[in-house]
XYZ file of C-alpha atoms in Angstrom:
783
model
C 5.911 14.498 16.199
C 6.660 12.302 13.238
C 9.792 10.972 11.648
C 10.198 9.542 8.202
C 12.321 6.748 6.800
C 13.065 5.395 3.386
C 12.247 1.655 3.806
C 9.101 8.891 -42.136
C 5.699 10.385 -41.627
C 5.403 14.129 -41.952
C 5.824 15.972 -38.731
C 3.093 18.418 -37.750
C 5.714 20.743 -36.352
C 3.213 23.226 -34.987
C 2.382 20.757 -32.223
C 6.035 20.350 -31.274
C 6.566 24.101 -30.930
C 3.486 24.509 -28.816
C 4.454 21.607 -26.607
C 8.007 22.830 -26.087
C 6.763 26.225 -25.040
C 4.129 24.686 -22.789
C 1.639 27.361 -23.790
C -1.457 27.392 -21.633
C -5.025 28.370 -22.486
C -4.056 31.981 -21.725
C -1.707 32.081 -24.711
C -1.058 35.692 -25.601
C -1.766 37.202 -28.995
C 1.942 37.873 -29.364
C 2.785 34.216 -28.834
C 0.176 33.213 -31.413
C 1.648 35.667 -33.921
C 5.132 34.299 -33.335
C 3.926 30.724 -33.842
C 2.288 31.644 -37.142
C 5.347 33.566 -38.393
C 7.651 30.690 -37.451
C 5.530 28.285 -39.482
C 5.411 30.492 -42.550
C 9.191 31.010 -42.576
C 10.048 27.296 -42.426
C 11.668 25.532 -45.405
C 8.206 24.163 -46.139
C 5.778 26.937 -45.169
C 3.289 25.563 -42.664
C 0.123 26.781 -40.956
C -0.934 24.909 -37.859
C -4.181 22.924 -38.017
C -4.982 24.803 -34.825
C -6.066 27.753 -37.010
C -8.606 25.684 -38.929
C -10.994 26.108 -36.023
C -12.484 29.502 -35.359
C -16.274 29.827 -35.058
C -16.714 29.654 -38.824
C -14.254 26.771 -39.105
C -16.066 24.760 -36.458
C -19.384 25.311 -38.213
C -17.889 24.282 -41.546
C -16.429 21.120 -40.048
C -19.864 20.157 -38.748
C -21.140 20.546 -42.313
C -18.263 18.419 -43.611
C -19.267 15.533 -41.352
C -22.693 15.539 -43.022
C -21.409 15.403 -46.606
C -21.918 12.276 -48.675
C -18.187 11.723 -49.112
C -17.030 12.183 -45.513
C -17.445 8.653 -44.193
C -15.257 9.036 -41.072
C -17.889 10.364 -38.677
C -20.593 7.995 -39.929
C -18.290 5.007 -39.543
C -17.251 5.944 -36.026
C -20.900 6.396 -35.045
C -21.713 3.046 -36.666
C -18.962 1.366 -34.681
C -20.130 2.861 -31.395
C -23.789 2.068 -32.080
C -22.801 -1.570 -32.523
C -20.148 -1.912 -29.830
C -20.559 0.782 -27.144
C -22.067 -1.699 -24.692
C -19.059 -3.998 -25.120
C -16.585 -1.128 -24.837
C -18.116 0.383 -21.694
C -16.892 -2.132 -19.046
C -13.218 -2.473 -18.251
C -11.777 -5.778 -19.406
C -11.315 -7.203 -15.927
C -15.007 -6.560 -15.154
C -15.995 -9.150 -17.770
C -19.791 -9.477 -17.632
C -20.048 -8.283 -14.053
C -19.434 -4.503 -13.861
C -19.448 -2.968 -10.396
C -22.278 -0.380 -10.091
C -20.577 1.260 -7.078
C -17.440 2.131 -9.037
C -16.694 5.795 -9.619
C -16.168 6.089 -13.386
C -14.469 9.092 -14.970
C -14.237 9.847 -18.696
C -11.509 12.311 -19.706
C -11.858 13.310 -23.350
C -9.045 14.985 -25.241
C -10.956 17.685 -27.094
C -14.191 19.564 -26.578
C -16.337 16.526 -27.188
C -17.252 14.524 -30.243
C -20.978 15.088 -30.173
C -23.144 12.083 -30.734
C -20.131 9.760 -30.817
C -19.146 10.671 -27.281
C -22.676 10.461 -25.925
C -23.103 6.953 -27.342
C -20.188 5.767 -25.242
C -21.065 7.871 -22.205
C -24.595 6.488 -22.151
C -23.280 2.929 -22.340
C -20.966 3.625 -19.399
C -23.796 5.231 -17.441
C -25.920 2.153 -18.038
C -23.513 0.001 -16.007
C -22.963 2.599 -13.284
C -26.238 2.191 -11.454
C -26.972 5.179 -9.216
C -23.355 6.333 -9.260
C -22.948 9.399 -11.535
C -20.351 9.296 -14.284
C -17.886 12.190 -14.299
C -17.179 13.578 -17.758
C -14.199 15.919 -18.213
C -13.595 17.198 -21.749
C -10.240 18.995 -22.137
C -9.742 21.737 -24.704
C -7.985 25.092 -25.076
C -11.237 26.637 -26.298
C -13.576 27.539 -23.454
C -16.341 28.492 -25.897
C -16.200 25.060 -27.555
C -16.457 23.330 -24.184
C -19.408 25.481 -23.106
C -21.186 25.043 -26.430
C -20.960 21.249 -26.328
C -21.986 21.121 -22.682
C -25.092 23.144 -23.543
C -25.846 21.153 -26.710
C -25.798 17.710 -25.104
C -27.104 18.652 -21.653
C -25.353 15.710 -20.008
C -25.712 17.046 -16.471
C -29.423 16.245 -16.565
C -28.823 12.598 -17.419
C -26.746 11.305 -14.529
C -23.420 12.857 -15.487
C -21.213 15.269 -13.599
C -19.632 17.480 -16.263
C -16.326 19.111 -15.318
C -14.771 20.713 -18.418
C -11.115 21.700 -18.274
C -9.737 24.648 -20.257
C -6.073 23.776 -20.763
C -3.438 22.249 -22.966
C -3.222 18.476 -22.497
C 0.271 18.540 -21.013
C -0.772 21.157 -18.453
C -3.656 19.227 -16.927
C -3.380 15.500 -17.610
C -1.048 14.774 -14.671
C -3.555 16.382 -12.309
C -6.543 14.628 -13.904
C -4.658 11.363 -13.612
C -4.883 11.612 -9.822
C -8.690 11.821 -9.788
C -10.126 9.032 -7.626
C -12.008 6.323 -9.458
C -11.317 4.417 -12.665
C -10.624 6.595 -15.671
C -11.284 6.181 -19.366
C -9.189 8.575 -21.444
C -10.827 9.194 -24.801
C -9.499 10.470 -28.141
C -12.111 10.000 -30.880
C -12.666 11.530 -34.309
C -9.461 10.200 -35.929
C -7.644 13.196 -34.437
C -4.532 11.116 -33.883
C -4.031 11.278 -37.661
C -2.790 14.856 -37.307
C 0.326 13.674 -35.448
C 3.593 12.284 -36.785
C 4.917 8.994 -35.426
C 7.187 10.820 -33.000
C 4.409 13.098 -31.817
C 1.999 10.187 -31.539
C 4.421 8.425 -29.215
C 4.852 11.635 -27.226
C 1.090 12.073 -26.872
C 0.481 8.440 -25.960
C 3.346 8.617 -23.465
C 1.861 11.755 -21.919
C -1.465 10.015 -21.422
C 0.259 6.859 -20.190
C 2.132 8.781 -17.515
C -1.218 10.134 -16.248
C -2.978 6.762 -16.170
C -3.410 4.611 -13.147
C -2.674 0.947 -13.570
C -6.349 0.079 -14.059
C -7.214 3.053 -16.290
C -7.466 2.820 -20.061
C -7.110 4.979 -23.187
C -9.606 4.572 -26.059
C -8.413 5.913 -29.429
C -10.541 6.063 -32.570
C -8.706 6.052 -35.914
C -9.433 5.782 -39.615
C -7.877 2.754 -41.323
C -5.608 2.880 -44.418
C -6.509 1.984 -47.998
C -6.897 -1.668 -48.875
C -9.352 -4.184 -50.237
C -12.035 -2.719 -47.944
C -11.450 0.923 -48.902
C -9.960 2.442 -52.063
C -7.665 5.449 -52.329
C -10.449 7.196 -54.249
C -12.863 6.827 -51.332
C -10.326 8.308 -48.914
C -9.437 11.266 -51.170
C -13.096 12.030 -51.866
C -13.690 12.456 -48.122
C -11.339 15.450 -48.167
C -12.500 16.829 -51.538
C -16.298 16.856 -51.313
C -18.147 17.948 -54.463
C -19.932 20.758 -52.602
C -16.575 22.379 -51.819
C -17.185 22.609 -48.067
C -13.802 21.079 -47.193
C -12.095 23.549 -49.530
C -13.897 26.433 -47.850
C -12.925 25.018 -44.455
C -9.236 24.921 -45.382
C -9.212 28.410 -46.937
C -11.067 29.842 -43.955
C -7.971 29.210 -41.859
C -6.191 31.889 -43.927
C -8.812 34.397 -42.820
C -8.358 33.230 -39.231
C -4.594 33.692 -39.473
C -5.121 37.169 -40.928
C -7.023 38.213 -37.815
C -4.596 36.652 -35.367
C -1.312 37.724 -36.971
C -2.313 40.799 -38.939
C -1.637 39.304 -42.384
C -3.242 39.874 -45.791
C -3.855 36.387 -47.186
C -6.383 36.672 -50.056
C -8.375 33.439 -50.110
C -9.341 34.037 -53.752
C -5.691 33.580 -54.683
C -5.417 30.055 -53.230
C -7.009 26.688 -53.765
C -7.452 23.678 -51.488
C -5.411 20.566 -52.347
C -5.743 17.219 -50.535
C -4.052 14.069 -51.823
C -3.471 10.607 -50.364
C 0.116 9.410 -50.000
C -0.015 5.607 -50.089
C 3.458 5.192 -48.593
C 2.734 7.461 -45.651
C -0.878 6.250 -45.443
C -1.971 9.854 -45.015
C -4.031 12.600 -46.573
C -1.806 15.669 -47.023
C -3.685 18.958 -47.168
C -2.299 22.203 -48.593
C -3.358 25.583 -49.862
C -1.819 26.213 -53.292
C -1.036 29.653 -54.682
C -2.896 30.434 -57.910
C -0.432 33.193 -58.889
C 2.829 34.808 -57.895
C 2.206 36.816 -54.746
C 3.676 38.203 -51.516
C 1.934 37.826 -48.154
C 2.441 40.902 -45.992
C 1.621 42.205 -42.539
C -0.796 45.057 -41.891
C 2.117 47.483 -41.872
C 3.405 46.267 -45.256
C 6.240 43.999 -44.098
C 6.844 41.034 -46.390
C 6.382 37.686 -44.675
C 6.130 35.062 -47.425
C 6.922 35.190 -51.155
C 5.029 32.629 -53.245
C 5.160 31.635 -56.876
C 2.267 30.097 -58.741
C 1.650 26.486 -57.549
C 3.736 26.946 -54.386
C 2.035 25.270 -51.459
C 1.573 25.894 -47.745
C 1.197 22.720 -45.720
C -1.951 22.767 -43.586
C -2.665 19.337 -42.170
C -2.005 15.640 -42.395
C -4.636 13.007 -41.722
C -2.884 9.687 -41.178
C -4.567 6.300 -41.312
C -3.726 3.427 -38.965
C -4.042 -0.327 -38.995
C -4.403 -2.266 -35.757
C -0.793 -3.463 -36.184
C 0.430 0.134 -36.469
C -1.482 1.094 -33.350
C -0.079 -1.819 -31.374
C 3.463 -0.843 -32.350
C 2.944 2.849 -31.497
C 1.463 1.814 -28.178
C 4.410 -0.438 -27.395
C 6.802 2.442 -28.105
C 4.811 4.513 -25.614
C 4.691 2.054 -22.734
C 1.140 0.962 -23.563
C -0.284 -2.352 -24.666
C -3.313 -2.753 -26.895
C -5.735 -4.969 -25.024
C -8.863 -4.901 -27.192
C -9.931 -3.536 -30.602
C -13.302 -2.968 -32.225
C -13.939 -2.301 -35.939
C -16.826 -1.596 -38.237
C -18.034 -4.594 -40.211
C -16.248 -3.286 -43.314
C -13.027 -2.481 -41.430
C -13.165 1.229 -42.254
C -12.848 2.455 -38.666
C -11.048 1.179 -35.599
C -11.162 1.840 -31.859
C -8.199 0.591 -29.854
C -8.122 0.162 -26.094
C -4.729 0.764 -24.475
C -3.650 0.017 -20.938
C -0.341 0.693 -19.260
C 2.275 -1.959 -19.918
C 3.184 -2.071 -16.275
C 5.120 -5.329 -16.387
C 7.472 -3.966 -19.038
C 7.977 -0.770 -17.036
C 8.715 -2.726 -13.899
C 10.968 -5.118 -15.794
C 13.142 -2.285 -17.051
C 13.493 -0.866 -13.569
C 14.252 -4.285 -12.067
C 16.898 -4.880 -14.743
C 18.494 -1.557 -13.818
C 18.477 -2.417 -10.125
C 20.158 -5.782 -10.647
C 22.465 -4.846 -13.526
C 23.075 -1.156 -12.841
C 23.307 -1.280 -9.054
C 23.814 -4.753 -7.718
C 26.008 -6.250 -10.430
C 28.299 -3.327 -11.168
C 28.239 -1.228 -8.027
C 28.029 -3.324 -4.901
C 31.144 -5.461 -5.066
C 33.079 -8.104 -6.923
C 30.656 -11.001 -6.391
C 28.098 -9.655 -8.840
C 24.583 -10.843 -8.082
C 25.904 -13.240 -5.429
C 26.643 -10.172 -3.289
C 24.313 -9.908 -0.305
C 22.523 -6.568 0.089
C 22.889 -6.956 3.853
C 24.434 -9.790 5.800
C 21.142 -11.231 7.064
C 19.558 -11.776 3.637
C 19.892 -13.918 0.501
C 22.156 -12.635 -2.308
C 20.789 -10.298 -4.930
C 20.399 -13.228 -7.357
C 17.686 -14.632 -5.126
C 15.612 -11.459 -5.433
C 16.134 -11.393 -9.197
C 14.578 -14.869 -9.312
C 12.064 -14.288 -6.524
C 10.144 -11.579 -8.382
C 9.278 -13.831 -11.375
C 8.802 -16.819 -9.056
C 6.035 -14.956 -7.235
C 4.523 -13.787 -10.545
C 4.657 -17.385 -11.755
C 2.895 -18.782 -8.708
C 0.287 -16.061 -8.099
C -0.481 -14.638 -11.559
C 0.562 -17.048 -14.311
C -0.312 -20.051 -12.127
C -0.340 -23.340 -14.073
C 0.176 -21.867 -17.541
C 3.349 -23.041 -19.329
C 6.491 -20.922 -19.149
C 7.942 -20.534 -22.667
C 11.375 -22.091 -23.042
C 11.177 -24.159 -19.832
C 9.857 -27.647 -19.309
C 7.309 -27.917 -16.542
C 9.652 -29.621 -14.064
C 12.457 -27.047 -14.345
C 10.063 -24.116 -14.210
C 8.552 -25.552 -11.026
C 11.996 -26.192 -9.552
C 13.049 -22.587 -10.136
C 9.786 -21.390 -8.625
C 10.558 -23.333 -5.434
C 14.203 -22.181 -5.213
C 13.153 -18.549 -5.426
C 9.849 -18.882 -3.580
C 10.336 -16.984 -0.343
C 13.074 -14.857 1.166
C 14.293 -14.320 4.687
C 13.011 -11.522 6.916
C 15.251 -11.720 9.974
C 14.447 -9.946 13.195
C 16.446 -6.772 13.649
C 18.935 -7.202 16.480
C 18.722 -10.988 16.860
C 18.896 -12.067 13.213
C 16.316 -14.770 14.032
C 14.183 -16.060 11.157
C 10.964 -17.519 12.537
C 8.957 -18.059 9.362
C 9.211 -20.494 6.458
C 11.633 -19.500 3.694
C 13.371 -21.030 0.691
C 16.392 -23.156 1.533
C 19.748 -22.050 0.241
C 20.557 -24.430 -2.656
C 23.987 -26.059 -2.952
C 24.484 -23.865 -6.019
C 22.346 -20.980 -7.167
C 21.016 -21.073 -10.747
C 23.183 -19.139 -13.187
C 22.486 -15.480 -13.875
C 21.704 -16.404 -17.488
C 19.063 -18.977 -16.549
C 17.575 -16.690 -13.912
C 17.289 -13.892 -16.485
C 15.705 -16.256 -19.031
C 13.196 -17.412 -16.400
C 12.350 -13.823 -15.477
C 11.850 -12.841 -19.141
C 9.666 -15.862 -19.909
C 7.446 -15.480 -16.828
C 6.992 -11.767 -17.435
C 5.940 -12.414 -21.043
C 3.492 -15.126 -19.975
C 1.949 -12.714 -17.460
C 1.725 -9.925 -20.043
C -0.014 -12.244 -22.508
C -2.492 -13.252 -19.823
C -3.287 -9.636 -18.892
C -3.505 -8.452 -22.495
C -5.523 -11.296 -23.950
C -7.669 -12.604 -21.106
C -7.911 -10.997 -17.710
C -6.905 -7.347 -17.808
C -5.557 -5.997 -14.527
C -7.544 -8.267 -12.247
C -6.635 -9.364 -8.746
C -4.198 -12.042 -9.927
C -2.266 -9.500 -11.996
C -2.243 -6.827 -9.309
C -0.849 -9.046 -6.560
C 2.185 -9.822 -8.725
C 2.677 -6.202 -9.746
C 2.397 -4.784 -6.224
C 4.775 -7.470 -4.960
C 7.411 -6.390 -7.513
C 6.910 -2.708 -6.633
C 7.530 -3.530 -2.979
C 10.695 -5.473 -3.717
C 12.075 -2.725 -5.931
C 11.612 -0.237 -3.131
C 13.141 -2.532 -0.513
C 16.130 -3.356 -2.715
C 16.842 0.310 -3.319
C 16.595 1.019 0.393
C 19.073 -1.727 1.116
C 21.353 -0.600 -1.730
C 21.272 3.010 -0.555
C 22.448 1.960 2.894
C 24.842 -0.845 1.953
C 28.324 -0.145 3.354
C 29.940 -1.371 0.145
C 27.931 1.029 -2.079
C 30.309 2.582 -4.550
C 30.590 6.352 -4.590
C 30.392 6.211 -8.396
C 26.776 6.845 -9.401
C 25.403 4.244 -11.838
C 23.096 5.123 -14.698
C 19.572 6.121 -13.743
C 16.465 4.015 -14.430
C 15.711 3.919 -18.148
C 12.688 5.310 -19.959
C 9.775 4.760 -20.227
C 9.399 4.856 -16.461
C 6.946 7.733 -15.999
C 8.988 9.597 -13.401
C 12.291 11.394 -14.021
C 14.109 10.287 -10.851
C 15.919 13.593 -10.514
C 18.767 14.090 -8.112
C 17.649 15.347 -4.689
C 20.594 17.750 -4.858
C 18.618 19.762 -7.431
C 15.729 20.356 -5.030
C 15.900 23.592 -3.081
C 13.663 25.196 -0.496
C 11.874 23.440 2.299
C 11.696 24.005 6.053
C 9.292 26.870 5.505
C 6.964 26.766 8.500
C 7.512 24.280 11.243
C 5.943 24.076 14.652
C 3.124 21.980 16.026
C -0.532 22.065 14.983
C -3.487 20.767 16.987
C -5.329 17.892 15.344
C -8.784 17.788 16.862
C -10.194 14.431 17.855
C -13.052 12.850 15.955
C -15.271 9.792 15.951
C -15.622 7.300 13.129
C -12.156 7.753 11.629
C -11.761 5.113 8.905
C -8.732 2.832 8.894
C -8.084 0.325 6.133
C -9.598 -0.102 2.677
C -13.349 0.300 2.289
C -15.280 -1.752 -0.263
C -15.263 1.229 -2.648
C -11.498 1.567 -2.353
C -11.051 -2.122 -3.109
C -13.416 -1.845 -6.084
C -11.484 1.089 -7.511
C -7.975 -0.168 -6.844
C -8.889 -3.774 -7.676
C -6.779 -5.124 -4.871
C -5.906 -4.685 -1.219
C -3.600 -6.780 0.933
C -5.355 -8.803 3.591
C -4.079 -6.580 6.421
C -5.888 -3.588 4.863
C -9.322 -5.222 5.123
C -11.941 -5.182 6.353
C -11.897 -1.472 7.121
C -12.715 -0.322 10.625
C -13.518 2.933 12.387
C -11.912 4.403 15.467
C -12.536 7.282 17.819
C -9.344 9.315 18.016
C -8.489 11.914 20.649
C -7.023 15.350 19.992
C -3.231 15.452 19.674
C -0.483 17.749 18.440
C 1.530 16.975 15.298
C 4.623 18.695 13.986
C 4.034 20.191 10.562
C 7.322 18.868 9.246
C 9.306 15.652 9.688
C 12.320 15.714 11.972
C 15.370 16.769 9.972
C 18.953 15.577 10.026
C 19.874 18.877 11.626
C 17.471 18.254 14.491
C 18.516 14.640 14.897
C 22.201 15.641 14.835
C 21.649 17.555 18.067
C 20.391 14.351 19.680
C 23.481 12.480 18.485
C 25.898 15.188 19.634
C 24.184 15.321 23.031
C 25.042 11.671 23.653
C 21.615 10.325 22.812
C 23.026 6.935 21.860
C 24.752 6.492 25.208
C 21.836 7.146 27.581
C 19.972 3.915 28.468
C 17.031 5.861 29.903
C 16.111 7.148 26.452
C 16.000 3.692 24.884
C 14.076 1.544 27.345
C 13.748 -2.067 26.187
C 15.730 -1.235 23.040
C 18.910 -0.430 24.947
C 20.316 -3.941 24.627
C 20.138 -3.735 20.863
C 21.896 -0.364 20.838
C 24.572 -1.483 23.241
C 25.173 -4.768 21.439
C 25.444 -3.213 17.986
C 27.480 -0.258 19.290
C 25.249 2.010 17.209
C 25.957 5.715 17.670
C 24.320 7.276 14.592
C 21.680 6.408 11.928
C 22.509 3.724 9.397
C 22.685 6.106 6.418
C 25.202 8.402 8.118
C 28.965 7.996 7.651
C 31.311 9.416 10.326
C 34.423 11.291 9.232
C 37.809 11.819 10.876
C 36.847 15.290 12.090
C 33.912 14.104 14.177
C 31.310 15.092 11.608
C 29.095 13.064 9.292
C 28.108 12.648 5.687
C 24.845 11.099 4.477
C 24.576 8.238 1.973
C 22.532 8.717 -1.187
C 21.592 6.126 -3.762
C 23.040 7.781 -6.864
C 24.986 10.856 -5.818
C 27.406 9.311 -3.369
C 27.893 10.438 0.239
C 26.941 14.080 0.841
C 28.357 16.283 3.554
C 25.929 16.882 6.409
C 25.811 20.584 5.509
C 24.038 19.554 2.276
C 21.635 17.192 4.014
C 20.724 19.155 7.152
C 17.154 19.863 6.013
C 16.515 16.364 4.703
C 14.254 14.167 6.836
C 16.059 11.953 9.331
C 15.994 8.337 8.145
C 15.905 6.261 11.326
C 14.520 3.129 12.946
C 11.480 3.248 15.183
C 13.704 2.695 18.214
C 15.778 5.728 17.227
C 12.639 7.791 16.667
C 11.271 6.893 20.085
C 14.592 7.613 21.789
C 14.702 11.007 20.078
C 11.210 11.794 21.348
C 12.224 10.826 24.889
C 15.265 13.088 24.619
C 13.158 15.944 23.286
C 10.733 15.689 26.193
C 7.515 17.633 26.624
C 5.399 14.578 25.851
C 6.822 14.184 22.349
C 6.084 10.804 20.807
C 5.589 8.992 17.528
C 2.000 9.251 16.247
C -0.286 6.235 16.018
C -1.801 4.766 12.864
C -5.228 6.100 13.824
C -3.794 9.574 14.423
C -2.242 9.532 10.953
C -5.674 8.756 9.491
C -7.261 11.486 11.625
C -5.193 14.096 9.757
C -6.758 13.086 6.453
C -10.163 12.698 8.072
C -10.053 16.478 8.626
C -9.175 17.082 4.965
C -12.581 15.896 3.754
C -13.822 19.492 3.656
C -11.459 19.911 0.679
C -12.085 16.517 -0.943
C -14.901 13.986 -1.312
C -13.244 11.498 1.034
C -10.139 11.104 3.166
C -8.785 8.776 0.457
C -9.177 11.526 -2.140
C -7.403 13.989 0.167
C -4.475 11.588 0.498
C -4.279 11.242 -3.294
C -4.093 15.028 -3.632
C -1.148 15.114 -1.264
C 0.469 12.168 -3.047
C 0.116 13.907 -6.412
C 2.691 16.521 -5.388
C 4.627 14.439 -2.861
C 8.068 12.908 -3.256
C 7.012 9.439 -4.375
C 6.729 7.404 -7.579
C 10.428 7.922 -8.426
C 10.144 11.688 -8.647
C 13.566 12.019 -7.004
C 16.326 9.489 -6.358
C 16.198 10.142 -2.632
C 14.735 12.305 0.092
C 14.556 16.071 -0.467
C 14.348 19.021 1.950
C 11.315 18.673 4.206
C 8.356 20.823 3.200
C 9.755 21.473 -0.278
C 7.251 19.506 -2.376
C 4.198 21.690 -1.817
C 2.210 18.719 -0.547
C 1.023 20.162 2.768
C -2.520 19.226 3.749
C -4.949 22.101 3.148
C -6.626 22.132 6.549
C -3.711 21.506 8.884
C -0.676 22.352 6.762
C 1.216 19.136 7.548
C 3.825 18.199 4.929
C 5.495 15.044 3.656
C 2.714 12.671 4.690
C 2.519 10.888 1.321
C 6.164 10.650 0.325
C 9.729 11.648 1.172
C 10.001 8.761 3.630
C 7.716 6.273 5.333
C 6.022 7.589 8.475
C 6.690 5.501 11.549
C 3.725 4.947 13.846
C 3.605 3.563 17.357
C 0.938 1.030 16.318
C 1.942 -2.657 16.408
C 1.243 -4.486 13.180
C -1.940 -6.349 14.071
C -4.993 -7.436 12.066
C -8.175 -5.426 11.903
C -11.276 -7.123 13.380
C -12.646 -9.679 10.923
C -9.279 -10.282 9.301
C -9.042 -13.239 6.908
C -5.745 -14.299 5.364
C -5.752 -13.992 1.599
C -6.043 -17.409 -0.053
C -3.325 -16.654 -2.628
C -0.706 -15.802 0.002
C -1.932 -16.634 3.465
C 1.495 -16.099 5.044
C 1.868 -12.530 3.830
C 0.609 -10.745 6.941
C -0.058 -13.308 9.634
C 3.589 -14.366 9.921
C 4.439 -10.846 11.031
C 1.521 -9.843 13.249
C 2.572 -9.018 16.798
C 4.555 -6.509 18.776
C 7.825 -6.968 16.876
C 6.648 -5.032 13.828
C 5.017 -1.604 13.658
C 2.894 0.072 11.008
C 4.369 2.660 8.661
C 2.259 4.968 6.507
C 2.678 7.241 3.503
C 5.506 6.392 1.139
C 9.083 6.989 0.070
C 10.681 8.419 -3.065
C 10.620 4.874 -4.496
C 7.010 4.019 -3.635
C 5.255 3.264 -6.918
C 1.974 5.069 -7.572
C 0.191 1.723 -7.395
C 1.171 1.468 -3.715
C 0.528 5.112 -2.859
C -2.814 4.730 -1.121
C -4.090 5.735 2.276
C -5.030 2.235 3.383
C -1.639 0.628 2.684
C 0.105 -0.635 5.806
C 3.849 -1.059 5.528
C 5.742 -2.548 8.441
């Protein structure tokens, strides 16, 4: 039994059409024909660069890379020969890479030959005995197989797992692979995309990256003192005519695919450099008046002499351009490497997590608290036992200031005022439920809170100081991660409190803004669920791991002190319901007088009796004796809408429900929760990996703006078929929040866990709709 709770560049339009259709690697011939016809009938006739590469095209491109004029490949190889060893470690590893770390390289494309192997070998060098996983992604299975055979990586300490798919179809799944990932896009391929499409591609990769992953992009630089326009144009107009043959070959390829009659002898290759666009523009130009027809004689395209068909753009990028495109995509450029002559550039991007979080925090305080929760603005209290919302708006940067930025100056604030604000907002109140007692140290309420304007300025300045530190010095090291995870936790808690605040307006505010990587859809749009309930036997086992192992800490970069050191436990067989308890099931308990029977509540009866509680906190009684259920953004919903949502209750309510249900029903323990994933190791390398697979499809990371019907996310464990374990509401356990053997309080925040150890707090596992991906890990212990 378990219950859950919510605690002007030219546009390469071919790419846009393909993306909108979400064509997979099994694209039909008919779809390919339609794509080609659509391009040829545009105002500017266009043939997708996709058709440059058949077997002959691929061979010709290999010849192009060997021509005297085509400097791009040589320069990228030169850069990697000189810098691969410096590129291989993640920034936060500095000069001390961890040989036990699982490293994964995901390359967009079938592989860039020698260039890729130079980097892969450098990464393998720092990986010790741990194999490096290499996953090239391409729509062409033959290209993937050919490169795998050519470079024979599997015999040199690599695990090669090619993926035949379009990028948008597989990157979200690859993003959930355990370990630290390097996404790779070499060969100046980004030059084929317009600004808009570049941002879309970078955003797609960003949304698939973990916080400590990175994206390496290789680009050709624009003309300048280091490289003339003539040098650039010559690279696409080699004197042997191979590039011309390569371009014209695509007409033959299109003929086969779409049944057309392009005559390559009636066209010539044209490639010119546009200095304003900083791009090579490639065309085929008609040498005479002609009509392109289908096999059955239907006219498709009428051309006059010198009319052109656009084939491809090859844009050039400076480091400044790349930084700006990254910023538009929710990425920040952390490091760059160039050839000595500046002809080629590799940029390392990481997720700009602090900006993402800042946008969401601004929405919470301005979109929810300030405009939705009452007339006091940010001085409104989320619940009566806590500080006003303004405190939390200042507390998040105060913590980031103290734990991440430390003694660095805060722009716009003298040292004394910055320190004063840090103290005012240092620590909030966590009162005991029922008594309201606060037994730990917390910030005193000042005679007058700082103004909203000063608090906002402080938050902005601290966040920028932290971003500069991460980008220019540390990467996502432990100091950065503690501040980021702390903000994620507060966002989730604030939304929980806002969702259940009695004064919550029924008018839905605007949703969190882009570029947050999850859509936060309304739970009212989610259908299905409650497919197969019942109880499943979970067989006991020895050596079940609880907490974060050293490998987990190495890969995540951080664990809270209560997660470590890990321990093992022997766990007995027990029965678990496959689905969380629903509102419909809990309603029967309420209607049967469950809140008026002291025998069901035990030591918790005094709290129930004193508070006169007769239903869960997120329910609202109506005049007819029924109930509606609060939601964060959609207002109260009639119970008939929410019957198959998970019941959001306290632990005391969950235990009373189990007592009412009888038959030995109870809330599972923390060890029993881990036992479920222990059994999933036959489908994954570790229990941690099994949890991540469930989390990938679970209702977490802002997928929905609230709980959805139980069992509707398709996240059931493969062995036992238990749903909603990694989202849709935190899983109560019967385990008191106590330290694992060998516990040591973290030096940066020694009060974090130890102030709450004891039998007044109990462990929760899994996650809620608002649990950020960074916190979605098996070892995390909420309470």
